[in-house]
CSV table of C-alpha atoms in Angstrom, one decimal:
chain,number,residue,atom,x,y,z
K,21,MET,CA,0.0,0.0,0.0
K,22,GLU,CA,1.2,3.5,-0.8
K,23,PRO,CA,2.6,5.5,2.2
K,24,ALA,CA,0.2,8.4,1.5
K,25,LEU,CA,-2.8,6.1,1.6
K,26,MET,CA,-1.6,4.4,4.8
K,27,ALA,CA,-1.1,7.9,6.4
K,28,ARG,CA,-4.6,8.8,5.5
K,29,LEU,CA,-6.0,5.6,7.0
K,30,GLU,CA,-4.0,6.2,10.2
K,31,GLU,CA,-5.6,9.6,10.4
K,32,MET,CA,-9.0,8.1,10.0
K,33,ALA,CA,-8.3,5.5,12.7
K,34,ALA,CA,-7.3,8.3,15.1
K,35,ALA,CA,-10.4,10.4,14.2
K,36,LEU,CA,-12.6,7.3,14.9
K,37,ALA,CA,-11.0,6.9,18.3
K,38,GLU,CA,-11.7,10.6,19.1
K,39,LEU,CA,-15.3,10.2,17.8
K,40,GLU,CA,-16.0,7.2,20.0
K,41,VAL,CA,-14.9,9.2,23.0
K,42,GLU,CA,-17.2,12.1,22.0
K,43,LEU,CA,-20.2,9.7,21.4
K,44,SER,CA,-19.7,8.2,24.9
K,45,GLN,CA,-20.3,11.6,26.4
K,46,SER,CA,-23.8,13.1,26.7
K,47,VAL,CA,-24.7,15.2,23.6
K,48,SER,CA,-27.8,17.3,24.0
K,49,ASP,CA,-27.9,18.6,20.5
K,50,GLN,CA,-29.9,16.0,18.5
K,51,LYS,CA,-28.8,17.2,15.1
K,52,LYS,CA,-25.2,17.0,16.2
K,53,MET,CA,-25.7,13.5,17.6
K,54,ILE,CA,-27.2,12.3,14.3
K,55,GLU,CA,-24.2,13.8,12.4
K,56,LEU,CA,-21.7,12.2,14.8
K,57,GLY,CA,-23.4,8.8,14.4
K,58,ARG,CA,-23.3,9.1,10.6
K,59,ARG,CA,-19.6,10.1,10.6
K,60,HIS,CA,-18.8,7.2,13.0
K,61,ALA,CA,-20.5,4.7,10.7
K,62,GLU,CA,-18.5,6.1,7.7
K,63,LEU,CA,-15.2,6.0,9.5
K,64,ALA,CA,-15.7,2.6,11.2
K,65,SER,CA,-16.4,0.8,7.9
K,66,VAL,CA,-13.1,2.0,6.3
K,67,VAL,CA,-11.0,1.6,9.5
K,68,ASP,CA,-12.2,-2.0,10.0
K,69,LEU,CA,-11.1,-2.9,6.4
K,70,TYR,CA,-7.7,-1.2,7.2
K,71,ARG,CA,-7.3,-3.2,10.3
K,72,GLN,CA,-8.0,-6.4,8.4
K,73,TRP,CA,-5.5,-5.4,5.7
K,74,ARG,CA,-2.9,-4.7,8.3
K,75,ALA,CA,-3.4,-8.1,10.0
K,76,ALA,CA,-3.3,-10.0,6.7
K,77,SER,CA,-0.1,-8.1,5.6
K,78,GLU,CA,1.6,-8.9,8.9
K,79,GLU,CA,0.7,-12.5,8.7
K,80,ALA,CA,2.1,-12.7,5.2
K,81,THR,CA,5.4,-11.2,6.3
K,82,ASP,CA,5.6,-13.4,9.3
K,83,ALA,CA,4.8,-16.6,7.3
K,84,ALA,CA,7.4,-15.7,4.7
K,85,SER,CA,10.0,-15.0,7.4
K,86,LEU,CA,9.4,-18.3,9.2
K,87,ALA,CA,9.6,-20.2,5.9
K,88,GLU,CA,13.2,-19.2,5.4
K,89,GLY,CA,14.3,-21.0,8.6
K,90,ASP,CA,12.1,-24.1,8.5
K,91,SER,CA,12.9,-26.6,5.7
K,92,ASP,CA,10.0,-28.9,6.7
K,93,LEU,CA,7.2,-26.4,6.9
K,94,GLY,CA,8.7,-24.0,4.4
K,95,PRO,CA,6.4,-24.9,1.4
K,96,ASP,CA,3.2,-24.7,3.6
K,97,LEU,CA,4.3,-21.4,5.1
K,98,LEU,CA,5.1,-19.9,1.7
K,99,GLN,CA,1.7,-21.0,0.5
K,100,LEU,CA,0.1,-19.3,3.5
K,101,ALA,CA,2.2,-16.2,2.9
K,102,GLU,CA,0.9,-16.0,-0.7
K,103,GLU,CA,-2.7,-16.5,0.4
K,104,LYS,CA,-2.4,-13.7,2.9
K,105,ARG,CA,-0.8,-11.4,0.2
K,106,ARG,CA,-3.8,-12.1,-2.0
K,107,GLU,CA,-6.2,-11.4,0.9
K,108,ALA,CA,-4.3,-8.1,1.6
K,109,SER,CA,-4.5,-7.1,-2.0
K,110,ALA,CA,-8.2,-7.7,-2.2
K,111,LEU,CA,-8.7,-5.7,1.0
K,112,GLU,CA,-6.7,-2.8,-0.4
K,113,GLU,CA,-9.0,-2.7,-3.4
K,114,LYS,CA,-12.0,-2.7,-1.1
K,115,ILE,CA,-10.4,0.2,0.9
K,116,LYS,CA,-9.9,2.2,-2.2
K,117,GLY,CA,-13.5,1.7,-3.2
K,118,ALA,CA,-14.7,2.6,0.3
K,119,LEU,CA,-12.8,5.9,0.1
K,120,VAL,CA,-14.7,7.0,-3.0
K,121,PRO,CA,-16.9,9.9,-1.8
K,122,ARG,CA,-20.4,8.6,-1.0
K,123,ASP,CA,-23.7,10.3,-1.7
K,124,PRO,CA,-24.7,11.6,1.8
K,125,ASN,CA,-28.3,10.6,1.2
K,126,ASP,CA,-27.5,6.9,0.4
K,127,ASP,CA,-28.6,5.5,3.7
K,128,LYS,CA,-31.9,7.4,3.8
K,129,ASP,CA,-35.4,6.1,3.4
K,130,VAL,CA,-37.0,7.2,0.1
K,131,ILE,CA,-40.3,8.4,-1.2
K,132,LEU,CA,-41.2,7.2,-4.7
K,133,GLU,CA,-43.7,9.1,-6.9
K,134,ILE,CA,-45.0,7.1,-9.9
K,135,ARG,CA,-47.1,9.0,-12.4
K,136,ALA,CA,-48.9,8.0,-15.6
K,137,ALA,CA,-47.6,10.2,-18.4
K,138,ALA,CA,-48.0,9.8,-22.1
K,139,GLY,CA,-50.3,7.0,-23.2
K,140,GLY,CA,-53.7,7.5,-21.4
K,141,ASP,CA,-55.2,4.4,-19.7
K,142,GLU,CA,-52.3,2.2,-20.8
K,143,ALA,CA,-49.8,4.6,-19.0
K,144,ALA,CA,-51.9,4.2,-15.8
K,145,LEU,CA,-51.8,0.5,-16.1
K,146,TRP,CA,-48.1,0.6,-16.6
K,147,ALA,CA,-47.7,2.8,-13.5
K,148,GLY,CA,-49.4,0.0,-11.6
K,149,ASP,CA,-47.0,-2.5,-13.1
K,150,LEU,CA,-44.0,-0.4,-12.0
K,151,LEU,CA,-45.4,-0.2,-8.5
K,152,ARG,CA,-45.6,-4.0,-8.3
K,153,MET,CA,-42.0,-4.3,-9.7
K,154,TYR,CA,-40.7,-2.0,-7.0
K,155,GLN,CA,-42.7,-3.8,-4.3
K,156,ARG,CA,-40.9,-7.0,-5.3
K,157,TYR,CA,-37.5,-5.3,-5.5
K,158,ALA,CA,-38.0,-3.9,-2.0
K,159,ASP,CA,-39.0,-7.4,-0.7
K,160,ARG,CA,-35.8,-8.9,-2.2
K,161,HIS,CA,-33.6,-6.5,-0.3
K,162,GLY,CA,-35.5,-6.4,3.0
K,163,PHE,CA,-37.1,-3.0,2.6
K,164,GLN,CA,-40.5,-2.1,3.7
K,165,LEU,CA,-42.8,-0.4,1.2
K,166,GLU,CA,-45.6,1.8,2.6
K,167,THR,CA,-48.4,3.3,0.5
K,168,MET,CA,-48.7,7.0,1.2
K,169,ASP,CA,-51.1,8.4,-1.4
K,170,THR,CA,-52.9,7.0,-4.5
K,171,SER,CA,-55.0,8.3,-7.3
K,172,GLU,CA,-56.4,5.2,-9.1
K,173,SER,CA,-57.4,5.3,-12.7
K,174,SER,CA,-60.9,4.3,-13.7
K,175,ALA,CA,-59.4,1.9,-16.2
K,176,GLY,CA,-57.2,0.3,-13.6
K,177,GLY,CA,-53.7,1.1,-12.4
K,178,PHE,CA,-52.8,4.5,-11.2
K,179,ASP,CA,-52.8,8.1,-12.4
K,180,GLN,CA,-50.4,8.7,-9.6
K,181,VAL,CA,-49.1,6.7,-6.6
K,182,THR,CA,-46.7,7.7,-3.8
K,183,VAL,CA,-45.0,5.2,-1.6
K,184,GLY,CA,-42.4,5.3,1.1
K,185,VAL,CA,-39.5,2.7,1.1
K,186,LYS,CA,-37.9,2.2,4.5
K,187,GLY,CA,-34.6,0.5,5.3
K,188,LYS,CA,-30.9,1.3,5.6
K,189,GLY,CA,-29.5,2.1,2.1
K,190,ALA,CA,-32.9,2.4,0.5
K,191,TYR,CA,-31.9,5.6,-1.4
K,192,SER,CA,-28.7,4.0,-2.7
K,193,ARG,CA,-30.8,1.2,-4.2
K,194,PHE,CA,-33.6,3.3,-5.7
K,195,LYS,CA,-32.0,6.6,-6.6
K,196,HIS,CA,-31.2,5.6,-10.2
K,197,GLU,CA,-34.8,4.6,-10.9
K,198,GLY,CA,-35.8,8.2,-11.3
K,199,GLY,CA,-36.9,9.1,-14.8
K,200,GLY,CA,-39.2,8.0,-17.6
K,201,HIS,CA,-40.0,4.3,-18.0
K,202,ARG,CA,-41.2,3.5,-21.5
K,203,VAL,CA,-43.3,0.4,-22.2
K,204,GLN,CA,-44.0,-1.1,-25.7
K,205,ARG,CA,-46.8,-3.7,-25.7
K,206,VAL,CA,-50.2,-4.5,-26.9
K,207,PRO,CA,-52.8,-3.1,-24.5
K,208,LYS,CA,-55.5,-5.5,-23.3
K,209,THR,CA,-58.1,-3.1,-24.9
K,210,GLU,CA,-56.4,-3.2,-28.3
K,211,ALA,CA,-58.4,-5.5,-30.5
K,212,SER,CA,-56.2,-5.2,-33.6
K,213,GLY,CA,-53.0,-6.4,-31.7
K,214,ARG,CA,-51.2,-3.1,-32.4
K,215,ILE,CA,-48.3,-2.3,-30.2
K,216,HIS,CA,-48.7,0.9,-28.2
K,217,THR,CA,-45.9,3.0,-26.6
K,218,SER,CA,-46.6,4.5,-23.2
K,219,ILE,CA,-44.6,6.1,-20.4
K,220,ALA,CA,-44.8,6.5,-16.6
K,221,THR,CA,-42.4,8.7,-14.7
K,222,VAL,CA,-40.7,7.9,-11.4
K,223,ALA,CA,-39.3,10.5,-9.0
K,224,VAL,CA,-37.1,9.3,-6.1
K,225,LEU,CA,-36.9,11.6,-3.2
K,226,PRO,CA,-34.6,11.0,-0.2
K,227,GLU,CA,-36.7,11.3,3.0
K,228,ALA,CA,-35.5,14.1,5.3
K,229,ASP,CA,-36.3,14.1,9.0
K,230,GLU,CA,-37.5,17.0,11.0
K,231,VAL,CA,-34.0,17.8,12.3
K,232,GLU,CA,-32.6,18.1,8.8
K,233,LEU,CA,-35.4,20.2,7.4
K,234,GLU,CA,-37.8,22.1,9.6
K,235,ILE,CA,-41.2,23.3,8.2
K,236,ASP,CA,-42.8,26.4,9.8
K,237,PRO,CA,-46.4,25.4,10.4
K,238,ALA,CA,-47.4,29.1,9.8
K,239,GLU,CA,-46.2,28.7,6.2
K,240,VAL,CA,-48.5,25.7,5.5
K,241,ARG,CA,-52.2,25.9,4.7
K,242,VAL,CA,-54.0,22.7,5.7
K,243,ASP,CA,-57.3,21.8,4.0
K,244,VAL,CA,-59.4,18.8,4.6
K,245,PHE,CA,-61.8,17.1,2.2
K,246,ARG,CA,-63.6,13.8,1.6
K,247,SER,CA,-61.5,11.0,0.1
K,248,GLN,CA,-62.5,9.9,-3.4
K,249,GLY,CA,-62.0,6.7,-5.2
K,250,PRO,CA,-61.6,6.2,-9.0
K,251,GLY,CA,-64.4,7.8,-11.0
K,252,GLY,CA,-65.4,10.1,-8.1
K,253,GLN,CA,-66.8,7.3,-6.0
K,254,SER,CA,-66.6,8.2,-2.3
K,255,VAL,CA,-64.5,5.9,-0.2
K,256,ASN,CA,-64.9,7.8,3.0
K,257,THR,CA,-67.9,9.4,4.7
K,258,THR,CA,-65.8,11.9,6.8
K,259,ASP,CA,-63.4,14.7,5.8
K,260,SER,CA,-60.3,12.7,6.5
K,261,ALA,CA,-58.2,13.5,3.4
K,262,VAL,CA,-55.6,16.3,3.8
K,263,ARG,CA,-54.2,18.8,1.4
K,264,LEU,CA,-51.1,20.8,2.3
K,265,THR,CA,-50.1,24.0,0.5
K,266,HIS,CA,-46.6,25.3,1.3
K,267,LEU,CA,-47.2,29.0,0.8
K,268,PRO,CA,-43.5,30.1,0.1
K,269,THR,CA,-43.0,27.6,-2.7
K,270,GLY,CA,-46.5,26.8,-3.9
K,271,LEU,CA,-45.9,23.1,-3.5
K,272,VAL,CA,-49.1,21.1,-2.9
K,273,VAL,CA,-49.3,17.7,-1.3
K,274,SER,CA,-52.4,15.6,-0.6
K,275,CYS,CA,-53.0,12.3,1.2
K,276,GLN,CA,-56.2,10.4,1.4
K,277,ASP,CA,-55.4,6.7,1.8
K,278,GLU,CA,-55.8,6.5,5.6
K,279,LYS,CA,-59.2,6.7,7.3
K,280,SER,CA,-57.6,9.0,10.0
K,281,GLN,CA,-57.2,12.6,9.2
K,282,LEU,CA,-54.2,12.7,11.6
K,283,GLN,CA,-52.4,9.9,9.7
K,284,ASN,CA,-53.1,11.5,6.4
K,285,LYS,CA,-51.7,14.8,7.7
K,286,GLU,CA,-48.6,13.0,9.0
K,287,LYS,CA,-47.9,11.3,5.7
K,288,ALA,CA,-48.6,14.5,3.7
K,289,PHE,CA,-46.0,16.4,5.8
K,290,ARG,CA,-43.4,13.6,5.2
K,291,ILE,CA,-44.0,14.0,1.4
K,292,LEU,CA,-43.8,17.8,1.6
K,293,ARG,CA,-40.6,17.6,3.6
K,294,ALA,CA,-39.1,15.2,1.1
K,295,ARG,CA,-40.0,17.5,-1.8
K,296,LEU,CA,-38.6,20.6,0.0
K,297,TYR,CA,-35.4,18.7,0.8
K,298,GLN,CA,-35.1,17.7,-2.8
K,299,ARG,CA,-35.6,21.3,-3.9
K,300,LYS,CA,-32.9,22.3,-1.4
K,301,LEU,CA,-30.5,19.8,-3.0
K,302,GLU,CA,-31.4,21.0,-6.5
K,303,GLU,CA,-30.5,24.6,-5.4
K,304,GLN,CA,-27.2,23.4,-4.0
K,305,GLN,CA,-26.3,21.0,-6.9
K,306,GLN,CA,-28.2,22.2,-9.9
K,307,ALA,CA,-25.9,20.2,-12.2
K,308,VAL,CA,-26.3,16.9,-10.4
K,309,ALA,CA,-28.1,14.2,-12.3
K,310,GLY,CA,-31.0,12.8,-10.4
K,311,ALA,CA,-32.6,16.1,-9.3
K,312,ARG,CA,-36.3,15.7,-9.3
K,313,ARG,CA,-37.1,17.7,-12.4
K,314,ALA,CA,-34.3,16.1,-14.4
K,315,GLN,CA,-35.7,12.7,-13.3
K,316,VAL,CA,-39.2,13.3,-14.4
K,317,GLY,CA,-38.8,15.5,-17.5
K,318,SER,CA,-41.9,16.4,-19.3
K,319,GLY,CA,-43.3,12.9,-19.5
K,320,GLU,CA,-43.0,12.7,-23.3
K,321,ARG,CA,-42.3,9.4,-25.0
K,322,ALA,CA,-38.8,10.4,-26.2
K,323,GLU,CA,-37.6,11.1,-22.6
K,324,LYS,CA,-36.8,7.8,-21.1
K,325,ILE,CA,-34.2,6.1,-19.0
K,326,ARG,CA,-35.4,2.5,-19.7
K,327,THR,CA,-37.6,0.7,-22.3
K,328,TYR,CA,-39.5,-2.4,-21.6
K,329,ASN,CA,-40.5,-4.3,-24.8
K,330,PHE,CA,-43.0,-7.0,-24.2
K,331,LYS,CA,-43.0,-8.5,-27.7
K,332,GLU,CA,-39.3,-9.1,-27.7
K,333,GLY,CA,-39.1,-9.8,-23.9
K,334,ARG,CA,-36.3,-7.3,-23.4
K,335,VAL,CA,-35.4,-4.4,-21.2
K,336,THR,CA,-32.9,-1.7,-22.2
K,337,ASP,CA,-31.3,0.8,-19.9
K,338,HIS,CA,-30.4,3.7,-22.1
K,339,ARG,CA,-27.9,5.2,-19.6
K,340,LEU,CA,-25.8,2.1,-19.4
K,341,GLY,CA,-26.5,1.0,-23.0
K,342,VAL,CA,-27.4,-2.5,-21.6
K,343,THR,CA,-30.2,-4.7,-22.8
K,344,LEU,CA,-31.4,-7.8,-20.9
K,345,HIS,CA,-33.6,-10.4,-22.6
K,346,ARG,CA,-35.4,-11.3,-19.4
K,347,LEU,CA,-38.3,-8.9,-19.1
K,348,GLN,CA,-40.4,-11.1,-16.7
K,349,GLU,CA,-37.5,-11.5,-14.2
K,350,VAL,CA,-37.0,-7.7,-14.2
K,351,LEU,CA,-40.8,-7.1,-13.6
K,352,GLU,CA,-40.5,-9.6,-10.7
K,353,GLY,CA,-38.0,-7.2,-9.1
K,354,ASP,CA,-34.7,-8.5,-10.5
K,355,LEU,CA,-33.2,-5.0,-11.0
K,356,ASP,CA,-29.7,-5.7,-9.5
K,357,GLU,CA,-27.8,-5.8,-12.7
K,358,PHE,CA,-29.1,-2.3,-13.7
K,359,VAL,CA,-28.7,-0.9,-10.2
K,360,GLU,CA,-25.2,-2.2,-9.6
K,361,GLY,CA,-24.1,-1.0,-13.1
K,362,LEU,CA,-25.4,2.5,-12.4
K,363,THR,CA,-23.8,2.5,-8.9
K,364,ALA,CA,-20.5,1.5,-10.4
K,365,ARG,CA,-20.8,4.3,-13.0
K,366,GLU,CA,-21.6,6.8,-10.3
K,367,GLN,CA,-18.6,5.7,-8.2
K,368,ALA,CA,-16.3,6.1,-11.2
K,369,GLU,CA,-17.6,9.6,-11.8
K,370,ARG,CA,-17.1,10.6,-8.2
K,371,LEU,CA,-13.6,9.1,-8.3
K,372,LEU,CA,-12.8,11.3,-11.4
K,373,GLU,CA,-14.1,14.3,-9.6
K,374,GLU,CA,-11.7,13.7,-6.7
K,375,SER,CA,-8.7,13.1,-8.9
């Protein structure tokens, strides 16, 4: 390992020790406590790899040294030394990867907003299919998916659906799903068998807590109304649905899925906070891909990040230039190849920014 890298890792180990002392003391500032905990987790993961590397390197050196003076065990000790060198080499690569700057939002829960765009009823049905795909993907990775707000289409599917995804690392797994998802297939209502092209948009918002982003209640107008089902059918006999209007920005959020007005209000504030947090990120990093407006675009058919072609059974991710001929598996939530490819690309870009 290069001396400069070792020096940096030694500094991180010393910083971790200081941080552990600080965390053992009483910290009254909740925001500071959260930040200390986050920093501790970041340092601990790298320092642990460094300690493993150091142990493997020392064992390799010791085994090689002992082999020189022991003719009987020499071959075995040399083999052990080589195995430990390979282990140390692999750990060094992991360390370098771990030192790539991370997205500070990666560990957050997320809010997904799926909307039917171009394509009418077929786009609404496709939005429902995307929701099921993400439900299965969440299940595969141990995340919990929570429905927050829905607007069902009279033809089936959703005009719009908002869900929360809870679990450590949820944002890192879902953030690259933001954008236009184009489907090419024969709708169930198409008698002539003609293939239609429709699109649904997905926005992925990191969920901010109250410590990270405070909302002044005086700046939010709260309206209550009666929940409605598809086609205007009433699904609630009380005014339990909640609409929030953030007066400074004009952002409007509504929730009507819960029977309790209090629960709908709580969920609406979570969505509003996530949208305001995303807006804050956009203002700080206007050029960063993944900002909410860049994700969603205008919803036109030409704006897409991925195409799902049913006739040919293929899925193409246009950012990676990768096509998989296993559509059904992808719709069952097997998104790992796309997600890992996009994550690797992001890490490479971050590494270039650092160099």
